[in-house]
Coordinates of C-alpha atoms and ligand atoms in Angstrom, one line a residue:
X203 CA -13.0 16.5 16.8
X204 CA -11.4 16.3 13.4
X205 CA -12.4 18.7 10.7
X206 CA -13.9 21.1 13.1
X207 CA -13.6 24.7 12.1
X208 CA -12.1 27.4 14.3
X209 CA -15.5 28.9 15.3
X210 CA -17.1 25.6 15.9
X211 CA -14.1 24.6 18.0
X212 CA -14.4 27.7 20.1
X213 CA -18.1 27.0 20.6
X214 CA -17.3 23.5 21.6
X215 CA -14.7 24.7 24.0
X216 CA -17.2 27.1 25.5
X217 CA -19.8 24.3 25.8
X218 CA -17.4 21.9 27.4
X219 CA -16.2 24.6 29.8
X220 CA -19.8 25.4 30.7
X221 CA -20.5 21.8 31.0
X222 CA -17.7 21.3 33.5
X223 CA -19.2 23.8 35.8
X224 CA -22.9 23.0 35.3
X225 CA -23.6 20.4 32.8
X226 CA -27.4 20.5 33.2
X227 CA -28.4 23.5 31.2
X228 CA -31.9 24.5 32.1
X229 CA -34.5 23.6 29.5
X230 CA -35.3 27.3 28.9
X231 CA -31.7 28.1 27.9
X232 CA -32.7 28.5 24.3
X233 CA -31.4 26.7 21.2
X234 CA -28.7 24.2 21.9
X235 CA -25.5 24.0 19.9
X236 CA -27.0 21.1 18.0
X237 CA -29.7 23.3 16.7
X238 CA -27.5 26.4 16.2
X239 CA -24.6 24.8 14.5
X240 CA -24.4 21.8 12.1
X241 CA -20.8 21.3 13.3
X242 CA -22.3 19.8 16.4
X243 CA -22.3 16.5 14.6
X244 CA -18.5 16.3 15.2
X245 CA -18.8 16.9 19.0
X246 CA -18.3 13.6 20.7
X247 CA -21.6 12.0 21.7
X248 CA -20.3 11.4 25.2
X249 CA -18.5 14.5 26.5
X250 CA -15.7 13.8 28.9
X251 CA -18.0 14.9 31.8
X252 CA -20.4 12.0 31.6
X253 CA -18.5 9.8 34.0
X254 CA -19.9 8.0 37.0
X255 CA -18.6 8.2 39.7
X256 CA -17.6 11.9 39.1
X257 CA -13.9 12.2 38.9
X258 CA -11.9 14.6 41.2
X259 CA -10.9 16.8 38.3
X260 CA -11.7 16.7 34.6
X261 CA -10.0 18.9 32.1
X262 CA -11.4 18.6 28.6
X263 CA -9.0 19.1 25.7
X264 CA -11.4 20.5 23.1
X265 CA -10.8 19.7 19.5
X266 CA -8.8 16.6 20.3
X267 CA -10.1 13.1 19.7
X268 CA -8.3 9.8 20.1
X269 CA -9.2 7.0 17.6
X270 CA -8.8 3.4 18.5
X271 CA -7.7 1.6 15.3
X272 CA -7.0 -1.9 14.1
X273 CA -3.3 -1.3 14.8
X274 CA -3.7 0.0 18.4
X275 CA -1.6 -1.8 21.0
X276 CA -2.1 -1.8 24.7
X277 CA 1.2 -1.2 26.4
X278 CA 1.6 -2.2 30.1
X279 CA 4.3 -1.3 32.6
X280 CA 7.3 -3.5 31.8
X281 CA 7.8 -6.2 34.4
X282 CA 4.5 -5.8 36.1
X283 CA 2.3 -8.9 35.8
X284 CA -0.5 -7.0 37.7
X285 CA -0.4 -4.2 35.1
X286 CA -0.4 -6.7 32.3
X287 CA -3.5 -8.3 33.8
X288 CA -5.3 -5.0 33.8
X289 CA -4.2 -4.6 30.1
X290 CA -5.7 -8.0 29.3
X291 CA -8.9 -7.0 31.1
X292 CA -9.2 -3.9 28.9
X293 CA -8.4 -5.9 25.8
X294 CA -11.1 -8.4 26.7
X295 CA -13.6 -5.6 26.9
X296 CA -12.6 -4.0 23.7
X297 CA -11.8 -6.9 21.3
X298 CA -15.3 -8.4 20.8
X299 CA -16.9 -5.1 19.8
X300 CA -14.1 -3.5 17.8
X301 CA -12.9 -6.7 16.2
X302 CA -9.3 -5.4 16.7
X303 CA -6.4 -7.6 17.8
X304 CA -5.3 -5.1 20.5
X305 CA -2.2 -7.0 21.6
X306 CA -1.1 -6.4 25.2
X307 CA 2.6 -5.8 25.2
X308 CA 5.1 -4.6 27.8
X309 CA 6.4 -1.2 27.1
X310 CA 5.5 2.5 27.0
X311 CA 4.6 4.5 24.0
X312 CA 3.0 7.8 23.3
X313 CA 0.8 5.9 20.8
X314 CA -1.9 3.4 21.6
X315 CA -3.1 2.8 25.1
X316 CA -0.5 2.7 27.9
X317 CA -1.0 1.5 31.5
X318 CA 1.9 2.7 33.6
X319 CA 2.9 2.5 37.2
X320 CA 5.1 5.5 37.2
X321 CA 4.7 9.3 36.9
X322 CA 1.3 9.6 38.5
X323 CA 0.4 12.6 40.6
X324 CA 1.1 11.6 44.2
X325 CA -2.5 12.5 45.1
X326 CA -3.8 9.4 43.2
X327 CA -2.8 7.3 46.3
X328 CA -3.4 3.6 46.3
X329 CA -6.5 3.4 44.1
X330 CA -6.5 6.6 42.0
X331 CA -5.2 7.3 38.5
X332 CA -4.5 9.9 35.9
X333 CA -5.9 9.5 32.5
X334 CA -4.7 11.5 29.5
X335 CA -6.3 11.4 26.1
X336 CA -4.5 13.1 23.3
X337 CA -4.8 12.6 19.5
X338 CA -1.8 10.2 19.6
X339 CA -2.7 8.0 22.5
X340 CA -4.2 7.3 25.9
X341 CA -2.0 7.1 29.0
X342 CA -3.3 5.8 32.3
X343 CA -0.9 6.3 35.2
X344 CA -1.3 5.0 38.7
X345 CA 0.8 3.8 41.7
X346 CA -1.0 0.4 41.7
X347 CA -2.8 -2.0 39.5
X348 CA -6.0 -1.1 41.4
X349 CA -5.5 2.5 40.2
X350 CA -4.9 1.4 36.6
X351 CA -8.1 -0.7 36.8
X352 CA -10.0 2.3 38.0
X353 CA -8.6 4.3 35.2
X354 CA -9.7 1.6 32.7
X355 CA -13.3 1.8 34.0
X356 CA -13.2 5.5 33.3
X357 CA -11.7 4.9 29.8
X358 CA -14.6 2.5 29.0
X359 CA -17.1 5.2 29.9
X360 CA -15.6 7.7 27.5
X361 CA -15.7 5.3 24.5
X362 CA -18.9 4.8 22.6
X363 CA -21.4 2.7 24.6
X364 CA -21.4 -0.1 22.0
X365 CA -17.8 -0.8 22.8
X366 CA -19.4 -2.9 25.6
X367 CA -21.1 -5.2 23.0
X368 CA -20.0 -8.9 22.9
X369 CA -20.2 -8.9 19.1
X370 CA -18.5 -6.9 16.4
X371 CA -19.9 -3.4 15.9
X372 CA -19.1 -0.6 13.5
X373 CA -16.8 2.2 14.7
X374 CA -15.4 4.8 14.8
X375 CA -14.0 4.1 18.3
X376 CA -13.3 7.6 19.6
X377 CA -12.5 9.0 23.0
X378 CA -12.7 12.8 23.7
X379 CA -9.4 14.4 24.5
X380 CA -8.6 15.6 28.0
X381 CA -7.1 14.7 31.2
X382 CA -8.5 13.4 34.5
X383 CA -7.1 13.2 38.0
X384 CA -9.0 10.9 40.1
X385 CA -9.0 9.1 43.4
X386 CA -11.5 7.8 45.9
X387 CA -13.0 9.6 48.9
X388 CA -13.4 6.4 50.9
X389 CA -11.4 3.1 51.2
X390 CA -14.6 1.1 51.5
X391 CA -17.0 1.2 48.6
X392 CA -19.1 -1.9 49.0
X393 CA -21.9 -3.8 47.6
X394 CA -23.6 -6.6 49.5
X395 CA -25.4 -9.5 47.9
X396 CA -27.7 -11.8 49.9
X397 CA -27.2 -15.3 48.4
X398 CA -29.0 -16.9 51.4
X399 CA -32.6 -15.9 51.0
X400 CA -32.4 -16.9 47.3
X401 CA -29.4 -18.7 46.0
X402 CA -27.5 -17.1 43.1
X403 CA -25.2 -19.3 40.9
X404 CA -21.5 -18.6 40.4
X405 CA -22.3 -17.1 37.0
X406 CA -25.0 -14.8 38.4
X407 CA -22.6 -13.6 41.1
X408 CA -19.9 -13.0 38.5
X409 CA -22.3 -11.0 36.4
X410 CA -23.0 -8.8 39.4
X411 CA -19.3 -8.5 40.1
X412 CA -18.8 -7.2 36.6
X413 CA -21.5 -4.7 37.1
X414 CA -20.3 -3.3 40.3
X415 CA -16.7 -3.1 39.0
X416 CA -17.9 -0.6 36.3
X417 CA -18.6 1.9 39.1
X418 CA -15.3 1.4 41.1
X419 CA -16.9 -0.6 43.9
X420 CA -14.0 -2.4 45.7
X421 CA -15.7 -4.7 48.2
X422 CA -18.2 -7.5 47.6
X423 CA -19.8 -8.5 50.9
X424 CA -21.5 -11.9 50.4
X425 CA -24.2 -12.7 52.9
X426 CA -23.6 -16.5 52.9
X427 CA -25.8 -17.8 55.6
X428 CA -29.2 -17.0 57.0
X429 CA -32.3 -18.7 58.3
X430 CA -33.3 -19.8 54.8
X431 CA -30.0 -21.2 53.6
X432 CA -26.3 -21.9 54.2
X433 CA -24.4 -21.3 50.9
X434 CA -20.8 -22.3 51.5
X435 CA -19.4 -25.8 51.8
X436 CA -17.8 -26.3 55.2
X437 CA -15.8 -29.5 55.2
X438 CA -15.9 -30.0 59.0
X439 CA -19.7 -29.6 59.1
X440 CA -20.8 -30.9 55.7
X441 CA -24.6 -30.9 56.3
X442 CA -24.6 -27.1 56.6
X443 CA -24.4 -26.9 52.8
X444 CA -25.9 -30.2 51.7
X445 CA -29.0 -29.9 53.9
X446 CA -28.9 -26.3 55.2
X447 CA -28.4 -25.1 51.6
X448 CA -31.1 -27.3 50.1
X449 CA -33.9 -24.7 50.0
X450 CA -34.5 -20.9 49.9
X451 CA -37.4 -18.4 50.3
X452 CA -40.5 -19.8 48.7
X453 CA -39.2 -23.4 48.9
X454 CA -37.1 -23.5 45.7
X455 CA -34.0 -25.8 45.4
X456 CA -31.5 -23.4 46.9
X457 CA -27.9 -24.4 46.4
X458 CA -24.4 -23.7 47.8
X459 CA -20.9 -23.0 46.6
X460 CA -18.3 -25.7 46.9
X461 CA -15.0 -24.4 48.4
X462 CA -13.5 -24.5 44.9
X463 CA -16.4 -22.4 43.5
X464 CA -16.1 -19.9 46.3
X465 CA -12.3 -19.6 45.6
X466 CA -13.1 -19.1 41.9
X467 CA -15.5 -16.2 42.9
X468 CA -12.9 -14.7 45.1
X469 CA -10.4 -14.8 42.3
X470 CA -12.8 -13.4 39.8
X471 CA -13.5 -10.5 42.1
X472 CA -9.8 -10.0 42.8
X473 CA -9.1 -9.8 39.1
X474 CA -11.5 -6.8 39.2
X475 CA -9.8 -5.4 42.3
X476 CA -12.7 -6.3 44.5
X477 CA -12.2 -7.9 47.9
X478 CA -14.7 -10.4 49.0
X479 CA -16.0 -10.1 52.5
X480 CA -17.8 -13.3 53.5
X481 CA -20.5 -13.0 56.1
X482 CA -21.6 -15.8 58.4
X483 CA -24.5 -14.2 60.3
X484 CA -24.7 -15.1 64.0
X485 CA -26.0 -15.8 66.6
X486 CA -29.4 -15.0 65.0
X487 CA -30.3 -15.7 61.4
X488 CA -29.0 -19.2 61.9
X489 CA -32.0 -21.5 61.3
X490 CA -30.3 -23.2 58.4
X491 CA -27.4 -24.2 60.6
X492 CA -29.7 -25.2 63.5
X493 CA -31.8 -27.3 61.1
X494 CA -28.7 -29.1 59.8
X495 CA -27.2 -30.1 63.2
X496 CA -29.6 -30.9 66.1
X497 CA -26.7 -30.6 68.7
X498 CA -26.5 -26.8 68.0
X499 CA -29.9 -26.4 69.5
X500 CA -30.3 -25.8 73.3
X501 CA -33.1 -28.5 73.3
X502 CA -31.1 -30.8 71.0
X503 CA -34.0 -30.8 68.5
X504 CA -33.4 -29.6 64.9
X505 CA -36.1 -27.3 63.6
X506 CA -37.4 -27.7 60.1
X507 CA -35.8 -25.8 57.2
X508 CA -37.4 -22.4 56.8
X509 CA -38.6 -20.8 53.6
X510 CA -40.5 -17.8 54.8
X511 CA -39.3 -14.2 55.3
X512 CA -39.7 -13.5 59.0
X513 CA -36.6 -12.4 60.9
X514 CA -35.3 -12.6 64.5
X515 CA -36.6 -16.0 65.6
X516 CA -33.4 -18.2 65.6
X517 CA -30.3 -18.3 67.8
X518 CA -27.3 -20.4 68.2
X519 CA -27.2 -21.9 71.8
X520 CA -25.1 -19.5 73.7
X521 CA -24.4 -21.9 76.7
X522 CA -23.2 -25.0 74.8
X523 CA -19.5 -25.7 74.2
X524 CA -20.4 -27.3 70.8
X525 CA -21.6 -23.8 69.6
X526 CA -18.0 -22.5 69.9
X527 CA -16.5 -25.6 68.3
X528 CA -18.9 -25.0 65.5
X529 CA -18.1 -21.3 65.1
X530 CA -14.4 -21.9 65.4
X531 CA -14.4 -24.5 62.7
X532 CA -16.5 -22.4 60.4
X533 CA -14.4 -19.3 60.9
X534 CA -11.2 -21.3 60.4
X535 CA -12.4 -22.7 57.1
X536 CA -13.8 -19.3 55.9
X537 CA -10.6 -17.5 56.8
X538 CA -8.5 -20.1 55.0
X539 CA -10.5 -19.6 51.8
X540 CA -10.6 -15.8 52.0
X541 CA -7.5 -13.7 51.2
X542 CA -9.2 -10.5 52.2
X543 CA -8.8 -8.8 55.6
X544 CA -12.3 -9.1 56.9
X545 CA -14.9 -11.7 58.0
X546 CA -18.3 -10.3 58.7
X547 CA -20.0 -12.1 61.6
X548 CA -23.5 -10.5 61.3
X549 CA -25.0 -9.9 64.7
X550 CA -28.1 -8.2 63.4
X551 CA -31.6 -8.8 64.7
X552 CA -30.7 -11.3 67.4
X553 CA -34.1 -10.9 68.9
X554 CA -34.1 -14.5 70.2
X555 CA -30.9 -13.9 72.1
X556 CA -30.8 -11.8 75.3
X557 CA -28.4 -8.9 75.4
X558 CA -26.1 -10.5 78.1
X559 CA -26.1 -13.7 76.0
X560 CA -25.3 -11.7 72.8
X561 CA -22.4 -10.0 74.5
X562 CA -21.1 -13.3 75.9
X563 CA -21.3 -14.9 72.5
X564 CA -19.5 -12.0 70.7
X565 CA -16.8 -12.0 73.4
X566 CA -16.0 -15.6 72.5
X567 CA -16.3 -15.2 68.8
X568 CA -14.5 -11.9 68.2
X569 CA -11.1 -13.3 69.4
X570 CA -11.6 -16.3 67.0
X571 CA -11.7 -13.9 64.0
X572 CA -8.4 -12.4 65.2
X573 CA -6.9 -15.8 65.8
X574 CA -7.5 -16.7 62.2
X575 CA -5.8 -13.5 61.1
X576 CA -8.8 -11.4 60.1
X577 CA -10.6 -8.3 61.3
X578 CA -14.3 -8.5 62.2
X579 CA -17.1 -6.7 60.4
X580 CA -20.6 -6.8 61.9
X581 CA -24.0 -5.2 61.6
X582 CA -24.2 -2.2 63.9
X583 CA -25.8 -4.1 66.8
X584 CA -22.4 -5.9 67.4
X585 CA -21.0 -2.7 69.0
X586 CA -22.9 -3.8 72.1
X587 CA -20.1 -6.2 72.7
X588 CA -17.4 -3.5 72.5
X589 CA -15.5 -5.0 69.6
X590 CA -11.8 -4.1 69.2
X591 CA -10.9 -0.9 67.3
X592 CA -10.0 -3.0 64.3
X593 CA -13.6 -4.2 64.0
X594 CA -15.8 -2.5 61.4
X595 CA -19.5 -1.8 62.4
X596 CA -21.9 -1.5 59.5
X597 CA -24.6 1.0 60.3
X598 CA -27.9 0.0 58.7
X599 CA -30.3 2.1 60.8
X600 CA -33.2 4.2 59.6
X601 CA -32.4 7.3 61.8
X602 CA -29.6 9.7 61.7
X603 CA -29.2 9.7 65.4
X604 CA -27.1 6.7 66.6
X605 CA -25.3 7.3 69.8
X606 CA -23.8 3.8 69.8
X607 CA -22.0 4.5 66.5
X608 CA -20.6 7.8 68.0
X609 CA -19.4 5.9 71.0
X610 CA -17.9 3.1 68.9
X611 CA -16.0 5.8 66.9
X612 CA -14.7 7.2 70.1
X613 CA -13.3 3.8 70.9
X614 CA -11.5 3.8 67.5
X615 CA -13.9 1.9 65.3
X616 CA -14.3 3.0 61.7
X617 CA -17.8 2.7 60.4
X618 CA -19.3 1.6 57.1
X619 CA -22.6 3.4 56.3
X620 CA -25.5 1.5 54.8
X621 CA -28.5 3.5 56.1
X622 CA -31.5 1.4 55.2
X623 CA -33.5 4.5 54.0
X624 CA -30.7 5.4 51.5
X625 CA -28.5 2.5 50.7
X626 CA -30.8 -0.6 50.8
X627 CA -31.2 -1.6 47.2
X628 CA -34.0 -4.0 48.1
X629 CA -36.4 -1.1 49.0
X630 CA -39.1 -0.4 46.5
X631 CA -38.6 2.8 44.4
X632 CA -42.2 3.7 44.8
X633 CA -45.6 2.0 45.4
X634 CA -45.6 0.6 41.9
X635 CA -42.3 -1.3 42.1
X636 CA -43.2 -5.0 41.6
X637 CA -40.1 -6.3 43.5
X638 CA -38.6 -5.5 46.9
X639 CA -39.7 -4.5 50.4
X640 CA -40.8 -1.2 51.9
X641 CA -40.2 -1.3 55.6
X642 CA -37.5 1.5 55.4
X643 CA -39.6 3.5 53.0
X644 CA -39.7 4.0 49.2
X645 CA -36.3 5.0 47.9
X646 CA -36.0 6.6 44.5
X647 CA -32.7 7.5 42.9
X648 CA -32.5 11.0 44.3
X649 CA -33.1 9.6 47.9
X650 CA -30.3 7.1 47.4
X651 CA -28.0 9.8 46.1
X652 CA -28.7 12.8 48.2
X653 CA -26.9 12.3 51.5
X654 CA -23.5 13.0 52.7
X655 CA -21.8 10.0 54.3
X656 CA -19.3 12.4 56.0
X657 CA -22.1 14.2 57.8
X658 CA -25.0 11.8 58.0
X659 CA -25.0 10.3 61.5
X660 CA -25.4 13.1 64.0
X661 CA -22.1 13.8 65.9
X662 CA -20.2 11.1 64.1
X663 CA -16.9 12.6 63.0
X664 CA -16.3 12.5 59.3
X665 CA -13.0 10.8 59.8
X666 CA -14.7 7.8 61.5
X667 CA -16.5 6.9 58.3
X668 CA -14.7 4.1 56.5
X669 CA -17.1 4.2 53.5
X670 CA -20.4 3.2 52.2
X671 CA -22.0 0.0 51.2
X672 CA -25.2 -0.9 49.2
X673 CA -26.9 -4.1 50.5
X674 CA -29.1 -6.1 48.2
X675 CA -31.3 -8.4 50.2
X676 CA -33.1 -11.0 48.1
X677 CA -36.3 -12.1 49.8
X678 CA -38.2 -11.1 46.7
X679 CA -35.4 -11.4 44.1
X680 CA -34.8 -14.7 42.3
X681 CA -32.7 -14.0 39.1
X682 CA -30.1 -11.6 37.7
X683 CA -32.7 -9.4 36.0
X684 CA -34.3 -8.8 39.5
X685 CA -31.0 -7.9 41.1
X686 CA -30.3 -5.5 38.2
X687 CA -33.7 -3.9 38.4
X688 CA -33.1 -3.0 42.1
X689 CA -29.4 -2.1 41.8
X690 CA -29.7 0.1 38.7
X691 CA -29.7 3.0 38.9
X692 CA -29.2 3.2 42.7
X693 CA -26.0 1.2 42.9
X694 CA -24.1 3.8 40.8
X695 CA -25.5 6.5 43.1
X696 CA -24.1 4.8 46.2
X697 CA -20.9 4.1 44.4
X698 CA -20.5 7.8 43.6
X699 CA -21.0 8.7 47.3
X700 CA -18.2 6.3 48.1
X701 CA -15.8 7.5 45.4
X702 CA -16.4 11.1 44.5
X703 CA -15.3 14.1 46.5
X704 CA -18.2 15.9 48.1
X705 CA -17.3 19.1 46.1
X706 CA -18.6 17.3 43.0
X707 CA -21.9 16.4 44.6
X708 CA -24.9 17.7 42.6
X709 CA -28.1 15.9 41.9
X710 CA -28.7 18.0 38.8
X711 CA -25.3 17.0 37.5
X712 CA -25.5 13.4 38.6
X713 CA -28.9 12.7 37.0
X714 CA -27.5 13.8 33.6
X715 CA -24.4 11.7 33.9
X716 CA -26.5 8.8 35.1
X717 CA -28.9 9.1 32.1
X718 CA -25.8 8.8 29.9
X719 CA -25.1 5.4 31.4
X720 CA -28.3 3.9 30.1
X721 CA -26.9 3.3 26.6
X722 CA -24.2 1.1 28.2
X723 CA -26.8 -0.8 30.3
X724 CA -28.8 -1.5 27.1
X725 CA -25.7 -2.9 25.4
X726 CA -24.7 -4.9 28.5
X727 CA -28.2 -6.2 28.9
X728 CA -28.6 -4.7 32.3
X729 CA -32.2 -4.6 33.4
X730 CA -32.7 -1.2 35.0
X731 CA -35.5 0.8 36.5
X732 CA -36.1 3.8 34.3
X733 CA -36.8 6.2 37.1
X734 CA -38.9 9.2 36.1
X735 CA -36.4 11.3 38.1
X736 CA -33.7 10.8 35.5
X737 CA -33.7 12.6 32.1
X738 CA -33.1 9.4 30.0
X739 CA -32.6 10.2 26.4
Ligands
LIG160 C1 -30.3 -6.1 58.4 O1 -30.9 -5.5 57.5 N1 -30.9 -6.9 59.2 C2 -28.9 -5.9 58.5

């Protein structure tokens, strides 16, 4: 805040202090500072508070503003390639819009922007960071590159929205002074994308990865196979992709990722500190596989490809040896392509498989996941098979009573929460939403935001919750603009539940911070639903 007088500065201090406690001043609070004092013009347009997800602790430094200039350098921790890569990521965001060179150099300096792997408060842990903005410089400190990356996402949000533009814009490029201490509530902050019902190209998935990275999401669960399509090349069973991937809901051309393309996606996500969790859904949701190989069917007859949106009609043949040769081959190839810890084996809606068959199937498949060095995730139904404590059930129920999840937690399983009534991004917002489904009910932004993952499932201990995940099923979604319309603004809501401490939870606060994101979405070309619940400017 240069050239701000003493009185105005005191007023700004007061406003920022009030804002930290309760940013949403009621509408009847009388004239705002803008009306009362012309010096308001110097108050940064985006106060330090307008960050999603809400940081653990924000301490504004009123009267202090950092200016990015043509001479700014980005310093990264000497000797750390990972820190340098985060520096390059930041430079790639800032260069097109500012037109500045922003060289990324090893070193540390009070000036410019520094990304350092020393000196952070121990509370930052593996993914948190400290961010300090003074007049002279910006310093992000973390213990890991993931923490630096999270800090960079926060830094982006306190710069003017047009910094996200892909073409040169007019400055000034200011960030409000202050310091932030921040770290996540949960280790698992996921987004799931269904590329099976409709296929999404590598570039479309990368676009979504960029969008979820903005909100500190750290897991991308890819739903790679379902009745309507098989989307990953499997070299030992090539027809899965070439035939099983040849259509989609509605009969369109479908598609699949070659193994090289999948590896490219995994690397792109990893560069954004996002771990890909591939899902091969089984024993149900397998029509695309059954259509590709007749021998996988109990009667030896391949069904036709499927382009509708029914569920629960397909099953791998539980009693055939070839089924387990098939699953073993698929899991071996998927594990070899996936550096992450998890493989998701589905297990939902196996209505065409009896319970004893389901359990027999899982008892054979779960050890294969372990054999290939991975931990199993699965939709919550798979707890019927008593998976090992390392397995991660994903709760997608519509009720808050789930005795099977409580029992699984007693056996040592940590659970990811994706309650369909809260976290399913494919549910319509209201009766007018042109896209999406409504079987779990309409879900506007406040519904998506207003639940506590640590106290949601009755009797499930808070410490049994590994995190949250927002699934985006694509029966009705065919292009990026559709994905964005359903994910924004609800994805940031779920991301905040995964990251921010419960002590910061406030719908009245969140909706104001969310509204401030819209300028960025406009610049980034993100197609979002302008929910009437949010006070957009
Ligand atoms: C699911 O929605 N069938 C997991």
